[in-house]
PDB file of C-alpha atoms and ligand atoms in Angstrom:
ATOM      1  CA  MET O  81       0.000   0.000   0.000  1.00 47.00           C
ATOM      2  CA  ALA O  82       2.840   2.411   0.885  1.00 48.00           C
ATOM      3  CA  ASN O  83       4.188   2.041  -2.704  1.00 53.00           C
ATOM      4  CA  LYS O  84       0.813   2.497  -4.402  1.00 63.00           C
ATOM      5  CA  GLU O  85       0.684   5.317  -6.953  1.00 87.00           C
ATOM      6  CA  LEU O  86      -1.467   7.807  -5.043  1.00 91.00           C
ATOM      7  CA  SER O  87      -3.573  10.480  -6.676  1.00 95.00           C
ATOM      8  CA  MET O  88      -4.704  13.706  -4.997  1.00 95.00           C
ATOM      9  CA  ILE O  89      -8.272  12.345  -4.999  1.00 96.00           C
ATOM     10  CA  ASP O  90      -7.119   9.172  -3.168  1.00 96.00           C
ATOM     11  CA  LEU O  91      -5.551  11.439  -0.565  1.00 97.00           C
ATOM     12  CA  VAL O  92      -8.613  13.675  -0.237  1.00 96.00           C
ATOM     13  CA  ILE O  93     -10.705  10.556   0.407  1.00 97.00           C
ATOM     14  CA  GLU O  94      -8.208   9.004   2.827  1.00 96.00           C
ATOM     15  CA  ALA O  95      -7.787  12.250   4.803  1.00 96.00           C
ATOM     16  CA  HIS O  96     -11.529  12.904   5.062  1.00 96.00           C
ATOM     17  CA  THR O  97     -13.343   9.567   5.381  1.00 93.00           C
ATOM     18  CA  GLY O  98     -12.848   9.204   9.144  1.00 91.00           C
ATOM     19  CA  LEU O  99     -13.769  12.823   9.910  1.00 94.00           C
ATOM     20  CA  GLU O 100     -17.051  13.960  11.403  1.00 92.00           C
ATOM     21  CA  ARG O 101     -17.293  16.519   8.615  1.00 94.00           C
ATOM     22  CA  GLN O 102     -15.500  17.291   5.355  1.00 97.00           C
ATOM     23  CA  GLY O 103     -15.848  21.067   5.435  1.00 97.00           C
ATOM     24  CA  PRO O 104     -16.445  23.999   7.816  1.00 98.00           C
ATOM     25  CA  GLY O 105     -19.625  23.815   9.905  1.00 98.00           C
ATOM     26  CA  SER O 106     -21.074  22.810  13.256  1.00 98.00           C
ATOM     27  CA  PRO O 107     -24.178  21.132  14.700  1.00 98.00           C
ATOM     28  CA  GLU O 108     -25.200  24.488  16.242  1.00 98.00           C
ATOM     29  CA  MET O 109     -25.132  26.238  12.844  1.00 98.00           C
ATOM     30  CA  THR O 110     -26.976  23.384  11.121  1.00 98.00           C
ATOM     31  CA  LEU O 111     -29.717  23.651  13.774  1.00 98.00           C
ATOM     32  CA  LYS O 112     -29.770  27.451  13.478  1.00 98.00           C
ATOM     33  CA  ALA O 113     -30.394  27.111   9.712  1.00 98.00           C
ATOM     34  CA  LEU O 114     -33.103  24.534  10.385  1.00 98.00           C
ATOM     35  CA  SER O 115     -34.871  26.963  12.741  1.00 97.00           C
ATOM     36  CA  PHE O 116     -35.774  29.223   9.756  1.00 98.00           C
ATOM     37  CA  LEU O 117     -37.987  26.549   8.156  1.00 98.00           C
ATOM     38  CA  ASP O 118     -41.750  26.672   8.773  1.00 95.00           C
ATOM     39  CA  ASN O 119     -44.661  24.300   8.261  1.00 92.00           C
ATOM     40  CA  LEU O 120     -42.621  21.179   7.614  1.00 94.00           C
ATOM     41  CA  ASP O 121     -44.598  18.095   6.606  1.00 92.00           C
ATOM     42  CA  LYS O 122     -44.109  15.209   9.031  1.00 93.00           C
ATOM     43  CA  ASN O 123     -43.678  12.850   6.051  1.00 95.00           C
ATOM     44  CA  MET O 124     -41.201  15.177   4.419  1.00 98.00           C
ATOM     45  CA  LEU O 125     -38.580  13.994   1.923  1.00 98.00           C
ATOM     46  CA  VAL O 126     -35.143  15.582   2.195  1.00 98.00           C
ATOM     47  CA  ALA O 127     -32.066  15.383  -0.040  1.00 98.00           C
ATOM     48  CA  ASP O 128     -28.643  16.182   1.421  1.00 98.00           C
ATOM     49  CA  LEU O 129     -26.457  16.812  -1.626  1.00 98.00           C
ATOM     50  CA  GLY O 130     -22.662  16.494  -1.316  1.00 98.00           C
ATOM     51  CA  CYS O 131     -23.358  14.966   2.094  1.00 98.00           C
ATOM     52  CA  GLY O 132     -19.831  13.606   2.596  1.00 97.00           C
ATOM     53  CA  SER O 133     -19.739  11.104   5.476  1.00 97.00           C
ATOM     54  CA  GLY O 134     -23.008  12.683   6.655  1.00 97.00           C
ATOM     55  CA  GLY O 135     -22.366  14.405  10.017  1.00 97.00           C
ATOM     56  CA  GLN O 136     -25.111  16.913   9.198  1.00 98.00           C
ATOM     57  CA  THR O 137     -27.321  14.247   7.542  1.00 98.00           C
ATOM     58  CA  ILE O 138     -27.570  12.308  10.817  1.00 98.00           C
ATOM     59  CA  LEU O 139     -28.210  15.523  12.758  1.00 98.00           C
ATOM     60  CA  LEU O 140     -31.004  16.477  10.336  1.00 98.00           C
ATOM     61  CA  ALA O 141     -32.568  13.034  10.734  1.00 98.00           C
ATOM     62  CA  GLN O 142     -32.479  13.437  14.521  1.00 97.00           C
ATOM     63  CA  ASN O 143     -34.232  16.808  14.290  1.00 97.00           C
ATOM     64  CA  LEU O 144     -36.733  16.197  11.485  1.00 97.00           C
ATOM     65  CA  THR O 145     -39.337  13.590  10.684  1.00 95.00           C
ATOM     66  CA  GLY O 146     -39.600  11.874   7.294  1.00 97.00           C
ATOM     67  CA  LYS O 147     -36.832  10.465   5.106  1.00 98.00           C
ATOM     68  CA  ILE O 148     -33.418  11.776   4.065  1.00 98.00           C
ATOM     69  CA  ILE O 149     -31.407  10.715   1.030  1.00 98.00           C
ATOM     70  CA  GLY O 150     -27.721  11.665   1.173  1.00 98.00           C
ATOM     71  CA  VAL O 151     -25.891  11.923  -2.163  1.00 98.00           C
ATOM     72  CA  ASP O 152     -22.134  12.077  -2.645  1.00 98.00           C
ATOM     73  CA  LEU O 153     -19.655  11.239  -5.390  1.00 97.00           C
ATOM     74  CA  PHE O 154     -17.442   9.099  -3.168  1.00 97.00           C
ATOM     75  CA  PRO O 155     -18.512   5.579  -2.102  1.00 97.00           C
ATOM     76  CA  ASP O 156     -16.240   5.685   1.000  1.00 97.00           C
ATOM     77  CA  PHE O 157     -18.176   8.682   2.368  1.00 97.00           C
ATOM     78  CA  ILE O 158     -21.544   7.103   1.570  1.00 98.00           C
ATOM     79  CA  ASN O 159     -20.516   3.826   3.239  1.00 97.00           C
ATOM     80  CA  MET O 160     -19.595   5.809   6.354  1.00 97.00           C
ATOM     81  CA  LEU O 161     -22.968   7.621   6.332  1.00 98.00           C
ATOM     82  CA  ASN O 162     -24.894   4.350   5.966  1.00 98.00           C
ATOM     83  CA  HIS O 163     -22.784   2.716   8.684  1.00 97.00           C
ATOM     84  CA  ASN O 164     -23.435   5.618  11.100  1.00 97.00           C
ATOM     85  CA  ALA O 165     -27.156   5.701  10.236  1.00 98.00           C
ATOM     86  CA  LYS O 166     -27.391   2.003  11.143  1.00 98.00           C
ATOM     87  CA  LYS O 167     -25.449   2.558  14.372  1.00 98.00           C
ATOM     88  CA  GLN O 168     -27.937   5.296  15.360  1.00 97.00           C
ATOM     89  CA  ASN O 169     -30.961   3.172  14.361  1.00 98.00           C
ATOM     90  CA  LEU O 170     -31.797   5.690  11.669  1.00 98.00           C
ATOM     91  CA  ASP O 171     -31.328   3.385   8.691  1.00 97.00           C
ATOM     92  CA  ASP O 172     -35.101   3.182   8.070  1.00 98.00           C
ATOM     93  CA  ARG O 173     -35.100   6.978   7.514  1.00 98.00           C
ATOM     94  CA  VAL O 174     -31.588   7.747   6.201  1.00 98.00           C
ATOM     95  CA  ASN O 175     -30.201   6.342   2.975  1.00 98.00           C
ATOM     96  CA  GLY O 176     -26.875   7.325   1.423  1.00 98.00           C
ATOM     97  CA  VAL O 177     -26.453   6.848  -2.324  1.00 98.00           C
ATOM     98  CA  VAL O 178     -23.455   7.392  -4.582  1.00 98.00           C
ATOM     99  CA  GLY O 179     -24.224   9.933  -7.283  1.00 98.00           C
ATOM    100  CA  SER O 180     -23.602  13.356  -8.713  1.00 98.00           C
ATOM    101  CA  MET O 181     -25.518  16.372  -7.487  1.00 98.00           C
ATOM    102  CA  GLU O 182     -25.321  17.672 -11.085  1.00 97.00           C
ATOM    103  CA  ASN O 183     -27.186  14.683 -12.452  1.00 97.00           C
ATOM    104  CA  LEU O 184     -29.837  13.593  -9.970  1.00 98.00           C
ATOM    105  CA  SER O 185     -31.921  10.490 -10.618  1.00 95.00           C
ATOM    106  CA  PHE O 186     -34.937  11.800  -8.685  1.00 98.00           C
ATOM    107  CA  GLN O 187     -38.440  12.771  -9.772  1.00 97.00           C
ATOM    108  CA  LYS O 188     -39.234  16.410 -10.479  1.00 97.00           C
ATOM    109  CA  GLU O 189     -40.884  18.261  -7.538  1.00 98.00           C
ATOM    110  CA  GLU O 190     -40.254  15.301  -5.220  1.00 97.00           C
ATOM    111  CA  PHE O 191     -38.521  16.987  -2.269  1.00 98.00           C
ATOM    112  CA  ASP O 192     -39.700  19.198   0.592  1.00 98.00           C
ATOM    113  CA  LEU O 193     -36.135  20.237   1.432  1.00 98.00           C
ATOM    114  CA  ILE O 194     -32.766  20.200  -0.315  1.00 98.00           C
ATOM    115  CA  TRP O 195     -29.837  20.632   2.063  1.00 98.00           C
ATOM    116  CA  SER O 196     -26.204  21.031   1.023  1.00 98.00           C
ATOM    117  CA  GLU O 197     -23.294  22.090   3.243  1.00 98.00           C
ATOM    118  CA  GLY O 198     -20.011  23.021   1.589  1.00 98.00           C
ATOM    119  CA  ALA O 199     -20.739  21.381  -1.744  1.00 98.00           C
ATOM    120  CA  ILE O 200     -22.689  23.650  -4.136  1.00 98.00           C
ATOM    121  CA  ASP O 201     -19.553  25.651  -4.965  1.00 97.00           C
ATOM    122  CA  ASN O 202     -18.286  22.573  -6.844  1.00 96.00           C
ATOM    123  CA  ILE O 203     -20.972  23.062  -9.507  1.00 97.00           C
ATOM    124  CA  GLY O 204     -21.653  26.809  -9.138  1.00 97.00           C
ATOM    125  CA  PHE O 205     -24.052  28.560  -6.754  1.00 98.00           C
ATOM    126  CA  GLU O 206     -26.653  29.831  -9.226  1.00 98.00           C
ATOM    127  CA  LYS O 207     -26.334  26.863 -11.584  1.00 98.00           C
ATOM    128  CA  GLY O 208     -26.778  24.403  -8.712  1.00 98.00           C
ATOM    129  CA  LEU O 209     -29.762  26.250  -7.229  1.00 98.00           C
ATOM    130  CA  THR O 210     -31.459  26.537 -10.632  1.00 98.00           C
ATOM    131  CA  TYR O 211     -31.034  22.805 -11.284  1.00 98.00           C
ATOM    132  CA  TRP O 212     -32.102  21.728  -7.778  1.00 98.00           C
ATOM    133  CA  ASN O 213     -35.160  24.014  -7.881  1.00 98.00           C
ATOM    134  CA  GLY O 214     -36.804  21.536 -10.308  1.00 98.00           C
ATOM    135  CA  PHE O 215     -36.624  18.734  -7.714  1.00 98.00           C
ATOM    136  CA  LEU O 216     -38.394  20.748  -4.996  1.00 98.00           C
ATOM    137  CA  LYS O 217     -42.120  20.969  -4.373  1.00 98.00           C
ATOM    138  CA  LYS O 218     -43.646  24.456  -4.455  1.00 97.00           C
ATOM    139  CA  ASN O 219     -42.875  26.142  -1.101  1.00 97.00           C
ATOM    140  CA  GLY O 220     -40.061  23.627  -0.532  1.00 98.00           C
ATOM    141  CA  TYR O 221     -36.831  24.897   0.989  1.00 98.00           C
ATOM    142  CA  VAL O 222     -33.242  24.960  -0.142  1.00 98.00           C
ATOM    143  CA  VAL O 223     -30.516  25.394   2.497  1.00 98.00           C
ATOM    144  CA  VAL O 224     -26.865  25.613   1.463  1.00 98.00           C
ATOM    145  CA  THR O 225     -23.512  26.823   2.718  1.00 98.00           C
ATOM    146  CA  CYS O 226     -21.028  28.323   0.321  1.00 98.00           C
ATOM    147  CA  PRO O 227     -17.681  30.148   0.583  1.00 98.00           C
ATOM    148  CA  SER O 228     -18.418  33.869   0.349  1.00 98.00           C
ATOM    149  CA  TRP O 229     -16.613  37.213   0.376  1.00 98.00           C
ATOM    150  CA  PHE O 230     -17.444  39.224   3.495  1.00 98.00           C
ATOM    151  CA  THR O 231     -15.773  42.441   2.346  1.00 96.00           C
ATOM    152  CA  ARG O 232     -15.612  44.410  -0.886  1.00 92.00           C
ATOM    153  CA  GLU O 233     -11.840  44.309  -0.625  1.00 94.00           C
ATOM    154  CA  ARG O 234     -10.454  41.041  -2.002  1.00 95.00           C
ATOM    155  CA  PRO O 235      -6.811  40.463  -1.081  1.00 97.00           C
ATOM    156  CA  ALA O 236      -5.005  39.256  -4.229  1.00 97.00           C
ATOM    157  CA  GLU O 237      -3.497  36.222  -2.488  1.00 98.00           C
ATOM    158  CA  ALA O 238      -6.900  35.024  -1.272  1.00 98.00           C
ATOM    159  CA  GLU O 239      -8.523  35.776  -4.628  1.00 97.00           C
ATOM    160  CA  LYS O 240      -5.862  33.688  -6.401  1.00 97.00           C
ATOM    161  CA  PHE O 241      -6.362  30.792  -3.976  1.00 97.00           C
ATOM    162  CA  TRP O 242     -10.094  30.663  -4.658  1.00 97.00           C
ATOM    163  CA  ALA O 243      -9.660  31.114  -8.426  1.00 96.00           C
ATOM    164  CA  ASP O 244      -7.069  28.294  -8.517  1.00 96.00           C
ATOM    165  CA  SER O 245      -9.443  26.021  -6.610  1.00 95.00           C
ATOM    166  CA  GLY O 246     -12.100  26.600  -9.310  1.00 95.00           C
ATOM    167  CA  SER O 247     -14.494  28.296  -6.896  1.00 96.00           C
ATOM    168  CA  GLY O 248     -17.073  30.837  -8.023  1.00 94.00           C
ATOM    169  CA  ILE O 249     -16.883  32.530  -4.584  1.00 97.00           C
ATOM    170  CA  ASP O 250     -18.818  35.808  -4.529  1.00 97.00           C
ATOM    171  CA  THR O 251     -20.353  38.228  -2.013  1.00 97.00           C
ATOM    172  CA  ILE O 252     -23.400  37.427   0.119  1.00 98.00           C
ATOM    173  CA  GLU O 253     -25.298  40.228  -1.648  1.00 97.00           C
ATOM    174  CA  HIS O 254     -24.522  38.662  -5.042  1.00 97.00           C
ATOM    175  CA  ASN O 255     -25.521  35.190  -3.864  1.00 98.00           C
ATOM    176  CA  VAL O 256     -28.827  36.393  -2.430  1.00 98.00           C
ATOM    177  CA  LYS O 257     -29.670  37.877  -5.868  1.00 98.00           C
ATOM    178  CA  ALA O 258     -28.549  34.635  -7.542  1.00 98.00           C
ATOM    179  CA  MET O 259     -30.846  32.671  -5.218  1.00 98.00           C
ATOM    180  CA  GLN O 260     -33.780  34.888  -6.267  1.00 98.00           C
ATOM    181  CA  THR O 261     -32.859  34.501  -9.961  1.00 98.00           C
ATOM    182  CA  ALA O 262     -32.880  30.710  -9.441  1.00 98.00           C
ATOM    183  CA  GLY O 263     -36.566  30.898  -8.423  1.00 98.00           C
ATOM    184  CA  PHE O 264     -36.432  31.198  -4.640  1.00 98.00           C
ATOM    185  CA  GLN O 265     -37.795  33.673  -2.159  1.00 98.00           C
ATOM    186  CA  PHE O 266     -34.838  34.651   0.024  1.00 98.00           C
ATOM    187  CA  VAL O 267     -35.473  33.609   3.651  1.00 98.00           C
ATOM    188  CA  ALA O 268     -32.196  34.220   5.509  1.00 98.00           C
ATOM    189  CA  SER O 269     -28.434  34.195   5.381  1.00 98.00           C
ATOM    190  CA  PHE O 270     -25.836  34.149   8.151  1.00 98.00           C
ATOM    191  CA  THR O 271     -22.100  33.652   8.328  1.00 98.00           C
ATOM    192  CA  LEU O 272     -20.379  30.728  10.035  1.00 98.00           C
ATOM    193  CA  PRO O 273     -18.177  31.608  13.017  1.00 98.00           C
ATOM    194  CA  ASP O 274     -14.486  30.737  13.267  1.00 97.00           C
ATOM    195  CA  VAL O 275     -15.183  27.639  15.385  1.00 98.00           C
ATOM    196  CA  CYS O 276     -16.816  26.027  12.322  1.00 98.00           C
ATOM    197  CA  TRP O 277     -13.462  26.150  10.502  1.00 98.00           C
ATOM    198  CA  MET O 278     -11.622  24.762  13.527  1.00 97.00           C
ATOM    199  CA  ASN O 279     -14.155  21.883  13.697  1.00 96.00           C
ATOM    200  CA  TYR O 280     -12.860  20.973  10.262  1.00 97.00           C
ATOM    201  CA  PHE O 281      -9.181  21.983  10.277  1.00 98.00           C
ATOM    202  CA  ILE O 282      -8.166  20.446  13.645  1.00 97.00           C
ATOM    203  CA  PRO O 283      -9.358  16.860  12.971  1.00 97.00           C
ATOM    204  CA  ARG O 284      -8.102  17.119   9.379  1.00 97.00           C
ATOM    205  CA  ASP O 285      -4.661  18.143  10.610  1.00 97.00           C
ATOM    206  CA  LYS O 286      -4.578  15.032  12.806  1.00 97.00           C
ATOM    207  CA  ALA O 287      -5.532  12.855   9.819  1.00 97.00           C
ATOM    208  CA  LEU O 288      -2.844  14.557   7.692  1.00 97.00           C
ATOM    209  CA  LYS O 289      -0.176  13.804  10.304  1.00 97.00           C
ATOM    210  CA  ALA O 290      -1.117  10.111  10.172  1.00 97.00           C
ATOM    211  CA  ILE O 291      -1.011  10.165   6.346  1.00 97.00           C
ATOM    212  CA  SER O 292       2.372  11.913   6.368  1.00 96.00           C
ATOM    213  CA  LYS O 293       3.765   9.179   8.622  1.00 97.00           C
ATOM    214  CA  LYS O 294       2.187   6.360   6.608  1.00 96.00           C
ATOM    215  CA  TYR O 295       3.524   7.602   3.238  1.00 95.00           C
ATOM    216  CA  ALA O 296       6.804   9.170   4.441  1.00 95.00           C
ATOM    217  CA  GLY O 297       8.880  10.396   1.463  1.00 94.00           C
ATOM    218  CA  ASN O 298       5.996  10.304  -1.062  1.00 94.00           C
ATOM    219  CA  LYS O 299       6.112  13.552  -3.089  1.00 95.00           C
ATOM    220  CA  THR O 300       2.384  13.589  -3.924  1.00 96.00           C
ATOM    221  CA  VAL O 301       1.612  13.283  -0.220  1.00 96.00           C
ATOM    222  CA  GLU O 302       4.033  16.123   0.620  1.00 96.00           C
ATOM    223  CA  THR O 303       2.376  18.392  -1.971  1.00 96.00           C
ATOM    224  CA  PHE O 304      -1.078  17.445  -0.694  1.00 97.00           C
ATOM    225  CA  ILE O 305      -0.145  18.241   2.892  1.00 97.00           C
ATOM    226  CA  MET O 306       1.487  21.560   1.928  1.00 97.00           C
ATOM    227  CA  GLU O 307      -1.659  22.584   0.027  1.00 97.00           C
ATOM    228  CA  ASN O 308      -3.846  21.755   3.028  1.00 97.00           C
ATOM    229  CA  GLN O 309      -1.561  23.692   5.379  1.00 97.00           C
ATOM    230  CA  TYR O 310      -1.605  26.665   3.004  1.00 98.00           C
ATOM    231  CA  GLU O 311      -5.413  26.672   3.107  1.00 98.00           C
ATOM    232  CA  VAL O 312      -5.266  26.887   6.927  1.00 98.00           C
ATOM    233  CA  GLU O 313      -2.649  29.690   6.893  1.00 98.00           C
ATOM    234  CA  LEU O 314      -4.589  31.669   4.325  1.00 98.00           C
ATOM    235  CA  TYR O 315      -7.777  31.407   6.330  1.00 98.00           C
ATOM    236  CA  ALA O 316      -5.994  32.643   9.478  1.00 98.00           C
ATOM    237  CA  LYS O 317      -4.574  35.594   7.514  1.00 98.00           C
ATOM    238  CA  TYR O 318      -7.693  36.678   5.623  1.00 98.00           C
ATOM    239  CA  LYS O 319     -10.666  35.392   7.636  1.00 98.00           C
ATOM    240  CA  GLN O 320     -12.142  38.865   7.972  1.00 98.00           C
ATOM    241  CA  HIS O 321     -12.477  38.895   4.145  1.00 98.00           C
ATOM    242  CA  TYR O 322     -14.017  35.494   3.437  1.00 98.00           C
ATOM    243  CA  GLY O 323     -15.652  32.529   5.070  1.00 98.00           C
ATOM    244  CA  TYR O 324     -18.717  30.333   4.748  1.00 98.00           C
ATOM    245  CA  ALA O 325     -22.299  31.556   4.837  1.00 98.00           C
ATOM    246  CA  PHE O 326     -25.604  29.737   5.062  1.00 98.00           C
ATOM    247  CA  TYR O 327     -28.275  30.677   2.486  1.00 98.00           C
ATOM    248  CA  ILE O 328     -31.903  29.681   2.996  1.00 98.00           C
ATOM    249  CA  GLY O 329     -34.511  30.023   0.253  1.00 98.00           C
ATOM    250  CA  LYS O 330     -38.108  28.965  -0.349  1.00 98.00           C
ATOM    251  CA  LYS O 331     -39.269  27.815  -3.789  1.00 98.00           C
ATOM    252  CA  ILE O 332     -41.809  30.236  -5.214  1.00 95.00           C
TER     253      ILE O 332
HETATM  254  C1  SAM M 260     -16.646  20.272   1.575  1.00 93.43           C
HETATM  255  S1  SAM M 260     -17.331  18.652   1.481  1.00 93.43           S
HETATM  256  C2  SAM M 260     -18.747  18.829   2.529  1.00 93.43           C
HETATM  257  C3  SAM M 260     -19.281  17.522   3.039  1.00 93.43           C
HETATM  258  C4  SAM M 260     -20.414  17.642   4.067  1.00 93.43           C
HETATM  259  N1  SAM M 260     -21.602  18.221   3.494  1.00 93.43           N
HETATM  260  C5  SAM M 260     -19.964  18.487   5.256  1.00 93.43           C
HETATM  261  O1  SAM M 260     -20.365  19.650   5.349  1.00 93.43           O
HETATM  262  O2  SAM M 260     -19.195  17.952   6.073  1.00 93.43           O
HETATM  263  C6  SAM M 260     -18.030  18.647  -0.147  1.00 93.43           C
HETATM  264  C7  SAM M 260     -18.631  17.295  -0.532  1.00 93.43           C
HETATM  265  O3  SAM M 260     -19.214  17.407  -1.826  1.00 93.43           O
HETATM  266  C8  SAM M 260     -18.947  16.217  -2.542  1.00 93.43           C
HETATM  267  N2  SAM M 260     -19.065  16.525  -3.969  1.00 93.43           N
HETATM  268  C9  SAM M 260     -18.290  17.340  -4.724  1.00 93.43           C
HETATM  269  N3  SAM M 260     -18.745  17.393  -5.988  1.00 93.43           N
HETATM  270  C10 SAM M 260     -19.844  16.594  -6.022  1.00 93.43           C
HETATM  271  C11 SAM M 260     -20.778  16.240  -7.042  1.00 93.43           C
HETATM  272  N4  SAM M 260     -20.677  16.734  -8.290  1.00 93.43           N
HETATM  273  N5  SAM M 260     -21.786  15.404  -6.725  1.00 93.43           N
HETATM  274  C12 SAM M 260     -21.911  14.887  -5.475  1.00 93.43           C
HETATM  275  N6  SAM M 260     -21.059  15.180  -4.468  1.00 93.43           N
HETATM  276  C13 SAM M 260     -20.052  16.032  -4.733  1.00 93.43           C
HETATM  277  C14 SAM M 260     -17.559  15.809  -2.097  1.00 93.43           C
HETATM  278  O4  SAM M 260     -17.310  14.449  -2.337  1.00 93.43           O
HETATM  279  C15 SAM M 260     -17.605  16.164  -0.619  1.00 93.43           C
HETATM  280  O5  SAM M 260     -18.043  15.087   0.167  1.00 93.43           O
END
């Protein structure tokens, strides 16, 4: 295994599979976002897109009635979600499936709620919301987090980092308009506090140390670890300028 030709994707999966979450967030912020939703049907159907290993999927199941389908590209994450759902006796209400959030195999207007933490940026905020809108019932909710600029000033180093990562990061004001263009009534938005990043970075750092030891001397691993450390340093330096925000919308 130590001599296996590793790709960056292999490393992303190995570093993240055992983590509670694969991006910034917290149970408190997930529950805060949930508190904006009214008149939920007790037989509601929920999709959690880009669910990762499903920390927030399990929390949603514990705080909602009805069924939740988690979707993620990576089978290792989905296996972890299904394993945890079984452990919590939630497997009759939570089902993880491997798939792409850009190409959903669901019926049109099937869902009461589409949730997605830290994932929509992979396909584009407005594009993702416009596509997902078709899978929601009228008056259904969409709740997403997305990296966002907090200030008009965009430090060049941070701007380059986000451009290189392929992100369409924009301001909260811009994203609220994009949500409306995608066919939603804007309900609320709020930013995630620093602790949400630490919830992600600290366990990830521990996983990276184990990976570094396991693959000592592997150049791909060294590059991967340096890139992850750079992300942490950049956040510490520029966190007043960018971070994650929740966006909550209701289908018109
Ligand atoms: C930053 S992680 C967030 C995971 C989880 N929602 C959380 O907050 O801990 C983004 C997730 O989106 C998934 N993802 C990225 N592109 C995807 C796509 N096109 N379809 C489905 N999942 C995708 C990744 O595999 C990853 O698990």
